[in-house]
Short mmCIF file of C-alpha atoms and ligand atoms in Angstrom, two decimals:
data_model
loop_
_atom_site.label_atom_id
_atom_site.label_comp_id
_atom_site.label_asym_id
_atom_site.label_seq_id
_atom_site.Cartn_x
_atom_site.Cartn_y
_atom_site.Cartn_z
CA UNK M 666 31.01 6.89 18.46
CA UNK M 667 27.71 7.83 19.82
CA UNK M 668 24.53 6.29 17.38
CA UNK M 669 21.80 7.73 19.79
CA UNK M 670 20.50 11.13 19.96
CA UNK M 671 22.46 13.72 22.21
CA UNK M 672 20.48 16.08 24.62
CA UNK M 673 20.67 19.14 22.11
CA UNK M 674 18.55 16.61 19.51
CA UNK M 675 21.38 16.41 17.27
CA UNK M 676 22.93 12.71 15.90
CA UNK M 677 26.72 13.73 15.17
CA UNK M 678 25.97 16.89 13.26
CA UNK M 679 22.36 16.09 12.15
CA UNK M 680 19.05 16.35 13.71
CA UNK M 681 18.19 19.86 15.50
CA UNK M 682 14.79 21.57 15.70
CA UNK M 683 15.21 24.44 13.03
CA UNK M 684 11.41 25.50 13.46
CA UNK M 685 9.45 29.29 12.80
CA UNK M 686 8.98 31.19 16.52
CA UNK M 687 5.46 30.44 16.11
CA UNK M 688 5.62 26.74 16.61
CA UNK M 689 8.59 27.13 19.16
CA UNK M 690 6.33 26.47 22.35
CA UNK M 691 4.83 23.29 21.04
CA UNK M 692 8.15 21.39 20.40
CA UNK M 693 9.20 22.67 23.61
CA UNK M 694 6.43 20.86 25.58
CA UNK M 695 6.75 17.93 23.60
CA UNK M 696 10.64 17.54 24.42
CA UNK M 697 10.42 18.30 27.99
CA UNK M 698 7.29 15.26 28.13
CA UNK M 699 8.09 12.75 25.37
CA UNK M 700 10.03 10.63 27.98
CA UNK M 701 8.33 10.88 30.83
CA UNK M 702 5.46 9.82 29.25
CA UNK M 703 6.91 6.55 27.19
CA UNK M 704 8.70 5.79 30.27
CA UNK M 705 5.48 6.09 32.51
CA UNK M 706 4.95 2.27 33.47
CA UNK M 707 0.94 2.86 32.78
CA UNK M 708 2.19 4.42 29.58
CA UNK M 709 3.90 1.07 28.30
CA UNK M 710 1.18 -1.08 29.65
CA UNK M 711 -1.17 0.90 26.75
CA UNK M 712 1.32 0.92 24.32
CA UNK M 713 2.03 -2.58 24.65
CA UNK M 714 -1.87 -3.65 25.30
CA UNK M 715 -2.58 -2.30 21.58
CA UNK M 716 0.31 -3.54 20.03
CA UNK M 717 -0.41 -6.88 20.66
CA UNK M 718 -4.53 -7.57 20.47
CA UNK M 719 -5.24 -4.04 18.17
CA UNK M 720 -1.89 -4.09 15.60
CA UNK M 721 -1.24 -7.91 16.35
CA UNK M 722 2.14 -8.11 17.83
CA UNK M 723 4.68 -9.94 17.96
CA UNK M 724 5.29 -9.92 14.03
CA UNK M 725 6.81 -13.43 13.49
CA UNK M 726 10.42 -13.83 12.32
CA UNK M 727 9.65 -16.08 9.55
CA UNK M 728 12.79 -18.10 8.11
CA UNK M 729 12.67 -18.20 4.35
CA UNK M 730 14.24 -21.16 3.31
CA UNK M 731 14.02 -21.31 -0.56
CA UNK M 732 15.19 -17.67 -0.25
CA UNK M 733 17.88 -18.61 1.64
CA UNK M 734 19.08 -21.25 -0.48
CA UNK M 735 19.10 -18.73 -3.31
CA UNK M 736 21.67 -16.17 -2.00
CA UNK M 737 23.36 -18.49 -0.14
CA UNK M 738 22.85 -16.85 3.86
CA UNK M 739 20.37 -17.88 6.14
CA UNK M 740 17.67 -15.34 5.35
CA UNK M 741 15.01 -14.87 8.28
CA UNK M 742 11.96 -11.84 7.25
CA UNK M 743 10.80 -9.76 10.38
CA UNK M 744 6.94 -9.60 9.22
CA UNK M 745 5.78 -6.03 9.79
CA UNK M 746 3.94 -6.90 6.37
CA UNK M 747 1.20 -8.50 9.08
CA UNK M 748 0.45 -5.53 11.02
CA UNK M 749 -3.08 -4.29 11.35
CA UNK M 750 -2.90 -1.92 8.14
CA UNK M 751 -0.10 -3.63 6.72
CA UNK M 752 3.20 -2.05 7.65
CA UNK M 753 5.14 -0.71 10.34
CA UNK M 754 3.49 2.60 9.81
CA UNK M 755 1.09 1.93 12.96
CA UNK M 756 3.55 1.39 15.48
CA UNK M 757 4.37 5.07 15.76
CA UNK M 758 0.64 6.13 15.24
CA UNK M 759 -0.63 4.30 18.18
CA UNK M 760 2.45 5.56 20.54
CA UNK M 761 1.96 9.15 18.97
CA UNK M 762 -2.23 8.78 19.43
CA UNK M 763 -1.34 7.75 23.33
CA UNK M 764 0.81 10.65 23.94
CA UNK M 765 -1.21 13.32 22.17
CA UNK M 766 -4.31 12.14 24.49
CA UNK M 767 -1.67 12.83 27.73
CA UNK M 768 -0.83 15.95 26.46
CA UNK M 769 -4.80 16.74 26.18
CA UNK M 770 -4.95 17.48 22.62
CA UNK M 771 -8.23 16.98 21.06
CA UNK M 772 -7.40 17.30 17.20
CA UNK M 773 -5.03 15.36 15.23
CA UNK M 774 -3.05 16.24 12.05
CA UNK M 775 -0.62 14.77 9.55
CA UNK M 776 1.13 14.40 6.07
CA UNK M 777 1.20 11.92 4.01
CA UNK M 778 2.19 10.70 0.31
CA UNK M 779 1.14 7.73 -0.99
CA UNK M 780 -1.85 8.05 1.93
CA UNK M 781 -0.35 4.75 4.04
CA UNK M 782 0.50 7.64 7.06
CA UNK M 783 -2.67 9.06 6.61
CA UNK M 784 -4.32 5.39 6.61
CA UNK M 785 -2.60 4.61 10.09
CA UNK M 786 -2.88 7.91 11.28
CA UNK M 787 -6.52 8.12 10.26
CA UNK M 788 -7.03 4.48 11.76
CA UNK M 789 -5.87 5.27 15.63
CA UNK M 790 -8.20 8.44 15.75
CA UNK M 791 -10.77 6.45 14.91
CA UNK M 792 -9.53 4.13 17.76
CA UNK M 793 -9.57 7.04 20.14
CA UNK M 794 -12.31 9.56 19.20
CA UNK M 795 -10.41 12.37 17.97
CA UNK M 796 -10.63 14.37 15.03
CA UNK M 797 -8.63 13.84 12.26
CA UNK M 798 -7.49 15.74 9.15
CA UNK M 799 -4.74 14.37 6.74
CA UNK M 800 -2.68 16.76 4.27
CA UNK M 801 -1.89 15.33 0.62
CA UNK M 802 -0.93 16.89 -2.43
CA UNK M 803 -3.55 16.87 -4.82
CA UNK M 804 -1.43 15.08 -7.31
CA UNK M 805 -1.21 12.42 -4.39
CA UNK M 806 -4.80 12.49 -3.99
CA UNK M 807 -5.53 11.57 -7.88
CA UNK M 808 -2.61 8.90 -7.98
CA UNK M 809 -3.68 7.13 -4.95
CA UNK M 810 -7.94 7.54 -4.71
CA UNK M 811 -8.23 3.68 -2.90
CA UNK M 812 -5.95 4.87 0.43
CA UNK M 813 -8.07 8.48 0.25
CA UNK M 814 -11.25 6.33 0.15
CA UNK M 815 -9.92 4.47 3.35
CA UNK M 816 -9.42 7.43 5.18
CA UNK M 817 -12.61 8.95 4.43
CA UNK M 818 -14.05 5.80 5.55
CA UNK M 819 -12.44 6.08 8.63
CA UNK M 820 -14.03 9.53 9.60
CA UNK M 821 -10.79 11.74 8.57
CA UNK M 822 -11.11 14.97 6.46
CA UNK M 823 -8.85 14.75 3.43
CA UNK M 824 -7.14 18.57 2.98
CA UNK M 825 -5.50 18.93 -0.60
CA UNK M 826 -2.29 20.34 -0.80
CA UNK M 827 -2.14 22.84 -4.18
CA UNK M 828 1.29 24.51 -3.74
CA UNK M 829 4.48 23.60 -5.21
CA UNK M 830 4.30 20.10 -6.77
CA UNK M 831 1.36 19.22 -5.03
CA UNK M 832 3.00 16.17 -3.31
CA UNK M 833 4.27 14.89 0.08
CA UNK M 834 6.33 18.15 0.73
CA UNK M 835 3.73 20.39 -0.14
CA UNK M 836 1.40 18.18 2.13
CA UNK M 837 3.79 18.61 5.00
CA UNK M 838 4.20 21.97 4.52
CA UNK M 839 0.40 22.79 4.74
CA UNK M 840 0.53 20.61 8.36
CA UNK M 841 2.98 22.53 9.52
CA UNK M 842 1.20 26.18 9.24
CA UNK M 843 -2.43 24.34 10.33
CA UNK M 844 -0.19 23.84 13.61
CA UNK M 845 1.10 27.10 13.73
CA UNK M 846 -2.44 28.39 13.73
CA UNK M 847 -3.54 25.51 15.95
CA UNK M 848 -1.29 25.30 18.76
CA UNK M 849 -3.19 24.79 21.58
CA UNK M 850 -5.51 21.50 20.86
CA UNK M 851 -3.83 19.97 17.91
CA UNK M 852 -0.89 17.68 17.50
CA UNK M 853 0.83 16.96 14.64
CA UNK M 854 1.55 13.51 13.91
CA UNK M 855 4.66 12.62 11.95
CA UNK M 856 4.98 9.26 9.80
CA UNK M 857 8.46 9.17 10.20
CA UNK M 858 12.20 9.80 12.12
CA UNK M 859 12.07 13.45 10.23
CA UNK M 860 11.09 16.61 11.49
CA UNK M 861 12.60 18.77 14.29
CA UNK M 862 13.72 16.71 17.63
CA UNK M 863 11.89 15.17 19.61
CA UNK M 864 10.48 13.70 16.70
CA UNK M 865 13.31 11.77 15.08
CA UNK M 866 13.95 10.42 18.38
CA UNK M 867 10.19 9.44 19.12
CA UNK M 868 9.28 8.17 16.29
CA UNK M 869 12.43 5.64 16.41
CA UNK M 870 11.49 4.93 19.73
CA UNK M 871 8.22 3.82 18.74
CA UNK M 872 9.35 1.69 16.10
CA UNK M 873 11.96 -0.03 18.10
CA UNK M 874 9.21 -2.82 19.00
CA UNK M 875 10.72 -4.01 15.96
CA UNK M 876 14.22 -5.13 17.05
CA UNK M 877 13.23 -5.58 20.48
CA UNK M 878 11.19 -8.70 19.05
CA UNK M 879 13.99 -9.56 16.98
CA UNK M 880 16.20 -10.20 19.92
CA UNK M 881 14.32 -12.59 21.75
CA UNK M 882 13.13 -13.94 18.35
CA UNK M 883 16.80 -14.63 17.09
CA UNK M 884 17.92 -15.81 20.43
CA UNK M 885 14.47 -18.36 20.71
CA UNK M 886 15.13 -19.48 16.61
CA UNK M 887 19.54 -19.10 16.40
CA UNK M 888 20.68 -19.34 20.03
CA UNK M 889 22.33 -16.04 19.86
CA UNK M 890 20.18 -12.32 19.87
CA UNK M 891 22.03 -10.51 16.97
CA UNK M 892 21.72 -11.31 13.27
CA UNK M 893 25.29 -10.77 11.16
CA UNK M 894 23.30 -8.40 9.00
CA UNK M 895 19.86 -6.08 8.97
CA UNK M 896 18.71 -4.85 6.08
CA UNK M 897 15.68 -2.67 4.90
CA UNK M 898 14.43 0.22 2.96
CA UNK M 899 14.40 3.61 3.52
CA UNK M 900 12.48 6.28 3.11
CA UNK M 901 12.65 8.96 5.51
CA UNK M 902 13.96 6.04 7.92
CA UNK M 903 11.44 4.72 10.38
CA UNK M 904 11.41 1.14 9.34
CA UNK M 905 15.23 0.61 9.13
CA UNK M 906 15.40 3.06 12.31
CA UNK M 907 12.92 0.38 14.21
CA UNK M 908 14.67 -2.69 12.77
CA UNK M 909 18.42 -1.40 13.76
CA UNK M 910 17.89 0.40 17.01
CA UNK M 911 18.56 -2.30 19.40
CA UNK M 912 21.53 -3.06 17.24
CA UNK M 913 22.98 0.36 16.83
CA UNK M 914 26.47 -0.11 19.20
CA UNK M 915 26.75 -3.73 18.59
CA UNK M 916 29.59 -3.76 15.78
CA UNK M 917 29.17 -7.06 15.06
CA UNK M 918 25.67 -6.25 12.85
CA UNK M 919 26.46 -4.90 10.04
CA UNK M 920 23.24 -2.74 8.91
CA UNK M 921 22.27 -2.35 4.95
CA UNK M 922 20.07 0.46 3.89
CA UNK M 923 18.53 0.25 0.76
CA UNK M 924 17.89 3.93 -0.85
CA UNK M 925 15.52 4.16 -3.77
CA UNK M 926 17.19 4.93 -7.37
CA UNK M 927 14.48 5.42 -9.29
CA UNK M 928 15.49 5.35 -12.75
CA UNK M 929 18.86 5.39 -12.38
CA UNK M 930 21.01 7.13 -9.51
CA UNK M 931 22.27 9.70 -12.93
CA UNK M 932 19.31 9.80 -14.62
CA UNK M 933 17.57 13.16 -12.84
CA UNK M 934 15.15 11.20 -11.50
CA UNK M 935 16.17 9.28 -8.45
CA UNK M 936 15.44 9.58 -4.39
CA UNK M 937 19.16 8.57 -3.77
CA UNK M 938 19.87 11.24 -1.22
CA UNK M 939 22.27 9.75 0.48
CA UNK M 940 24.45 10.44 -2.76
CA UNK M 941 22.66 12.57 -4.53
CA UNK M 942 21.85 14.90 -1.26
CA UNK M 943 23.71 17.80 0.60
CA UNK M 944 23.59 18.79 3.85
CA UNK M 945 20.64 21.54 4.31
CA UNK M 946 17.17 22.07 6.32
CA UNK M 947 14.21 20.07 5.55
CA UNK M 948 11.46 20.30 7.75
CA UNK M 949 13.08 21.67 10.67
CA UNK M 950 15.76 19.08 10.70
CA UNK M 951 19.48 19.02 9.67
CA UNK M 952 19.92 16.12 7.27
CA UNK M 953 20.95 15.42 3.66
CA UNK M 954 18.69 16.49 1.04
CA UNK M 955 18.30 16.58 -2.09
CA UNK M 956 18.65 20.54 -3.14
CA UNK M 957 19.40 22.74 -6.03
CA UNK M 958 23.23 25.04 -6.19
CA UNK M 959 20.87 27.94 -4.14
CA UNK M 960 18.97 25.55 -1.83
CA UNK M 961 15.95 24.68 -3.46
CA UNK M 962 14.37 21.56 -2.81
CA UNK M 963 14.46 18.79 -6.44
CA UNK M 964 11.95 16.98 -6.87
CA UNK M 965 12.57 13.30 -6.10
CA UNK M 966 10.81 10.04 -8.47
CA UNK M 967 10.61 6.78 -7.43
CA UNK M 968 8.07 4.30 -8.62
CA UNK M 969 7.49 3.93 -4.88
CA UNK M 970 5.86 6.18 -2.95
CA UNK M 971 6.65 5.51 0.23
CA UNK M 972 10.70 6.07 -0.58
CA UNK M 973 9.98 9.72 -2.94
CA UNK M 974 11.00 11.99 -0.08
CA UNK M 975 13.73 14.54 -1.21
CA UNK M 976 15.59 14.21 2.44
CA UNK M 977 16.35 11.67 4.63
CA UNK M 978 16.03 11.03 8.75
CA UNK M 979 19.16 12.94 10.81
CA UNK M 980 19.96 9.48 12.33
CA UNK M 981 20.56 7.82 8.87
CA UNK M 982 22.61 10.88 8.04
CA UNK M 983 24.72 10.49 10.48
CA UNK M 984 24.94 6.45 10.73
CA UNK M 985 26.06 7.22 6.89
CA UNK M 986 27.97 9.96 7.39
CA UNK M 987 30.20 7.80 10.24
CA UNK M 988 29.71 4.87 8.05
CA UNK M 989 28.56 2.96 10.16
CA UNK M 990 25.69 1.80 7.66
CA UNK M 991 26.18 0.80 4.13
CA UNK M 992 23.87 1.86 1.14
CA UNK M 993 22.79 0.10 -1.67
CA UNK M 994 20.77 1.55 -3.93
CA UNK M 995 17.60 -0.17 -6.19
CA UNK M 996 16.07 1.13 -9.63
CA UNK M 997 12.55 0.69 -10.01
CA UNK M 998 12.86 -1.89 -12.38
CA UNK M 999 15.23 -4.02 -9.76
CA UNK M 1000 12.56 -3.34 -6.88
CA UNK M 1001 9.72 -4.65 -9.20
CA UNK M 1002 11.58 -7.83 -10.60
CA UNK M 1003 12.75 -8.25 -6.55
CA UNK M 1004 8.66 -8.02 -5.81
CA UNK M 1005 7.84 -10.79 -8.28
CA UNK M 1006 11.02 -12.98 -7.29
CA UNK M 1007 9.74 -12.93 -3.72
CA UNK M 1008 5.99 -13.72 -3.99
CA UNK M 1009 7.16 -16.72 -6.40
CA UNK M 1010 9.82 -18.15 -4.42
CA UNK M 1011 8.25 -17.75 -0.62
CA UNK M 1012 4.57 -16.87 -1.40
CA UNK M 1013 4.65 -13.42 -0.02
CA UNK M 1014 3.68 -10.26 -2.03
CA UNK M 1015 5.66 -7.02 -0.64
CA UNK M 1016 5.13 -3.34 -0.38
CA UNK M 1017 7.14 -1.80 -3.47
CA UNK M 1018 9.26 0.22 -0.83
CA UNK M 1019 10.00 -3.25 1.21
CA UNK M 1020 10.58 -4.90 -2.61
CA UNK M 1021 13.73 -2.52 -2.84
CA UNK M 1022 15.25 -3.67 0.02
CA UNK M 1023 14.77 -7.21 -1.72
CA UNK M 1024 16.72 -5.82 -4.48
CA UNK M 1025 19.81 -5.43 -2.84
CA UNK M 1026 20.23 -9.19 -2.06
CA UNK M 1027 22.52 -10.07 -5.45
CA UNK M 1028 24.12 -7.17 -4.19
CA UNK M 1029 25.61 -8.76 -1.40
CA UNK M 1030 28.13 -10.97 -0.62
CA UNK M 1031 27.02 -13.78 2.38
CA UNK M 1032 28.92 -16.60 3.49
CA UNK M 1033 26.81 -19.41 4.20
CA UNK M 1034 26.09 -19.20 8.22
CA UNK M 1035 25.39 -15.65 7.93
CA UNK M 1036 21.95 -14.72 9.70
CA UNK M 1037 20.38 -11.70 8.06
CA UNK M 1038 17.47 -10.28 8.65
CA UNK M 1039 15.25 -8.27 6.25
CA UNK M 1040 12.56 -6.23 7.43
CA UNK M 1041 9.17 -6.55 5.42
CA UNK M 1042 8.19 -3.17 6.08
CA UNK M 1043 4.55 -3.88 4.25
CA UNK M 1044 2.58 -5.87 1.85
CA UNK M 1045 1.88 -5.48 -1.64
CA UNK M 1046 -2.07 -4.73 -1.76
CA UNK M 1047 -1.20 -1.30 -2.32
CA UNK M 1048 0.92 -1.55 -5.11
CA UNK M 1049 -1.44 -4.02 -6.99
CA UNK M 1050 -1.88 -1.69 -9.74
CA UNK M 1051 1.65 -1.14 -9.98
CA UNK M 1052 2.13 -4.71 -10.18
CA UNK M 1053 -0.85 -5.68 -12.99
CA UNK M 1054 1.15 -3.26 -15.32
CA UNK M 1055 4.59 -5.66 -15.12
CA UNK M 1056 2.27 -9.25 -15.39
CA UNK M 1057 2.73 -9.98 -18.50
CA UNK M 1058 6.66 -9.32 -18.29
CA UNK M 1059 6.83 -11.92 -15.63
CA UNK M 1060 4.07 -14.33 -15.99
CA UNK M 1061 4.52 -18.19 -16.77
CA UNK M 1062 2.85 -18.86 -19.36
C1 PLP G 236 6.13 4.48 4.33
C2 PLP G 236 6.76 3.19 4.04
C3 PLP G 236 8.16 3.04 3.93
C4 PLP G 236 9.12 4.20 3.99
O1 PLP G 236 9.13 4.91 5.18
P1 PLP G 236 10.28 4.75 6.28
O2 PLP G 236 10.00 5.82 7.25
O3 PLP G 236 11.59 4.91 5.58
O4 PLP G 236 10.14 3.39 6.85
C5 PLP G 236 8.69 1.77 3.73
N1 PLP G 236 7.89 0.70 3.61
C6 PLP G 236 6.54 0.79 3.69
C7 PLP G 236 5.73 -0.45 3.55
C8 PLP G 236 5.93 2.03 3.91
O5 PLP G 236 4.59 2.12 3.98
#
């Protein structure tokens, strides 16, 4: 079974680049370049330059021992939490930044939800000079004013999104016909493995810093370079697609995605997709979505904004599809009891996406010298107000 992405773009059935005429010669150029670019030795030298003194790589592979001795396994946490801008998000904006300046663009757009896209995105223009303007949904825009503040602050231009629900795929559709009028200077950046190939592909590539670390980290801290399990969140996919790729044909990893159930996987408001979903379009990719009997897109809810996407990456599709990954699935109220659990027990406060992934410990069933690895997509500033409304439910005293 082949895990990768073929030459057509497609993973199994998934993936493709179903895309308007209009945009037809920009995906073009970036397929035919992608790779020779991130395989250009200069290219890497950048790449990996920035990843280590500007984002602060290697993230340590921190053994959690009282977490451990809870669920019985021995737990290590990949730390993307400790990234410049606090989650894994930045590894693809700096790779993406570096190959939009070798493909000469000059002007730099993107999507984003909760804003944490459009916070890295915003931050690695600022890095490199170029202009910068970041779609969100107005609705976005009022939920999540201390993330629009930051890019501001940065020098991006914040464009409100009005159509439709005025959230992150109203926001993505507004990039996409900016870059159908902009071809020539502008590139769009994508915050994760969505989209029409190349950039499923890319963007994995990007993040795959992740479980390159991992190897040498596992082999350094266990004597051996695989883990017995990988687990982490996903949204569209990029974190779990960075965390797994390494790991993809090695059978003996088994890999755990987390999906986000929002109130309840029945309940009408859920971003399950991977059951609640059918295989459509979204975004120029073939994937599993979540869509109405006549193909309309339904509105996803999760408490976390980083997992409320209505489709799901081609690669996790497919890795699903073959079964070759497992889902578990966390309500809000699971992720947000999994949040508090882990800042009390190892002193770390997570992003409500990564808290998800948390979730789906109990869920499991380790025997005792299993190595697992959890990746800690982000931290929990974010979410602070999120947090303060729960306190009370959880606090000592
Ligand atoms: C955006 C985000 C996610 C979800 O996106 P993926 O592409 O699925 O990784 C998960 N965790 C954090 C901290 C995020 O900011």
């Amino acid at each position: 079974m082949n895990y990768h992405v073929d030459e057509r773009g497609f993973y199994g059935e998934f993936g493709g680049a179903f895309i308007p005429e209009m945009l037809h010669g920009n995906i073009e150029k970036l397929r035919n370049q992608y790779l020779l670019h991130m395989e250009d030795p200069s290219f890497k030298d950048e790449f990996d330059a920035l990843m280590k003194d500007y984002v602060g790589r290697p993230s340590p592979l921190y053994f959690a021992p009282r977490l451990s001795d809870k669920y019985g396994a021995k737990i290590y946490l990949k730390r993307e939490d400790l990234n410049h801008t606090g989650a894994h998000k930045i590894n693809n904006t700096i790779g993406q930044i570096l190959l939009a300046k070798r493909l000469g663009k000059t002007r730099i757009i993107a999507e984003t939800g909760a804003g944490q896209h459009g916070v890295a995105t915003a931050t690695v223009c600022a890095l490199m000079g170029l202009r910068c303007i970041v779609y969100m949904g107005s609705v976005d825009i009022q939920r999540q004013a201390p993330n629009v503040a930051r890019m501001r602050m940065l020098g991006a231009e914040v464009r409100p999104a009005e159509s439709g629900s005025k959230t992150l795929k109203d926001a993505t559709n507004e990039a996409i016909r900016d870059w159908i009028n902009n071809p020539v200077e502008t590139h769009y950046i994508i915050g994760s493995v969505v989209g029409p190939h190349p950039y499923p592909d890319m963007v994995a590539r990007f993040q795959s810093v992740i479980s390159e670390e991992m190897k040498w980290q596992l082999q350094h801290q266990e004597g051996r370079d695989y883990p017995d399990y990988i687990m982490a969140c996903v949204g569209g996919g990029s974190n779990a697609a960075g965390a797994i790729y390494h790991y993809l044909d090695d059978d003996r990893v088994q890999i755990v995605l987390t999906e986000a159930a929002g109130k309840g996987i029945d309940t009408g408001e859920s971003a399950a997709t991977s059951v609640l979903g059918s295989k459509g379009i979204i975004h120029g990719s073939k994937t599993l979505l979540m869509q109405t009997d006549d193909g309309q897109i339904i509105e996803p809810y999760s408490i976390s904004a980083g997992l409320d996407y209505p489709g799901i990456g081609p690669m996790h599709a497919h890795l699903i599809h073959t079964k070759r990954a497992i889902v578990q699935y966390a309500t809000d109220d699971e992720a947000i009891k999994a949040a508090f659990e882990l800042s009390r027990i190892e002193g770390i406060i997570p992003a409500l996406e990564t808290a998800h992934s948390f979730a789906s410990l109990e869920k499991m069933k380790f025997n005792k010298e299993d190595v697992v690895v959890i990746n800690l997509s982000g931290r929990g500033d974010k979410d602070l107000a999120t947090y303060i409304e729960y306190l009370n439910d959880f606090s000592q005293s």
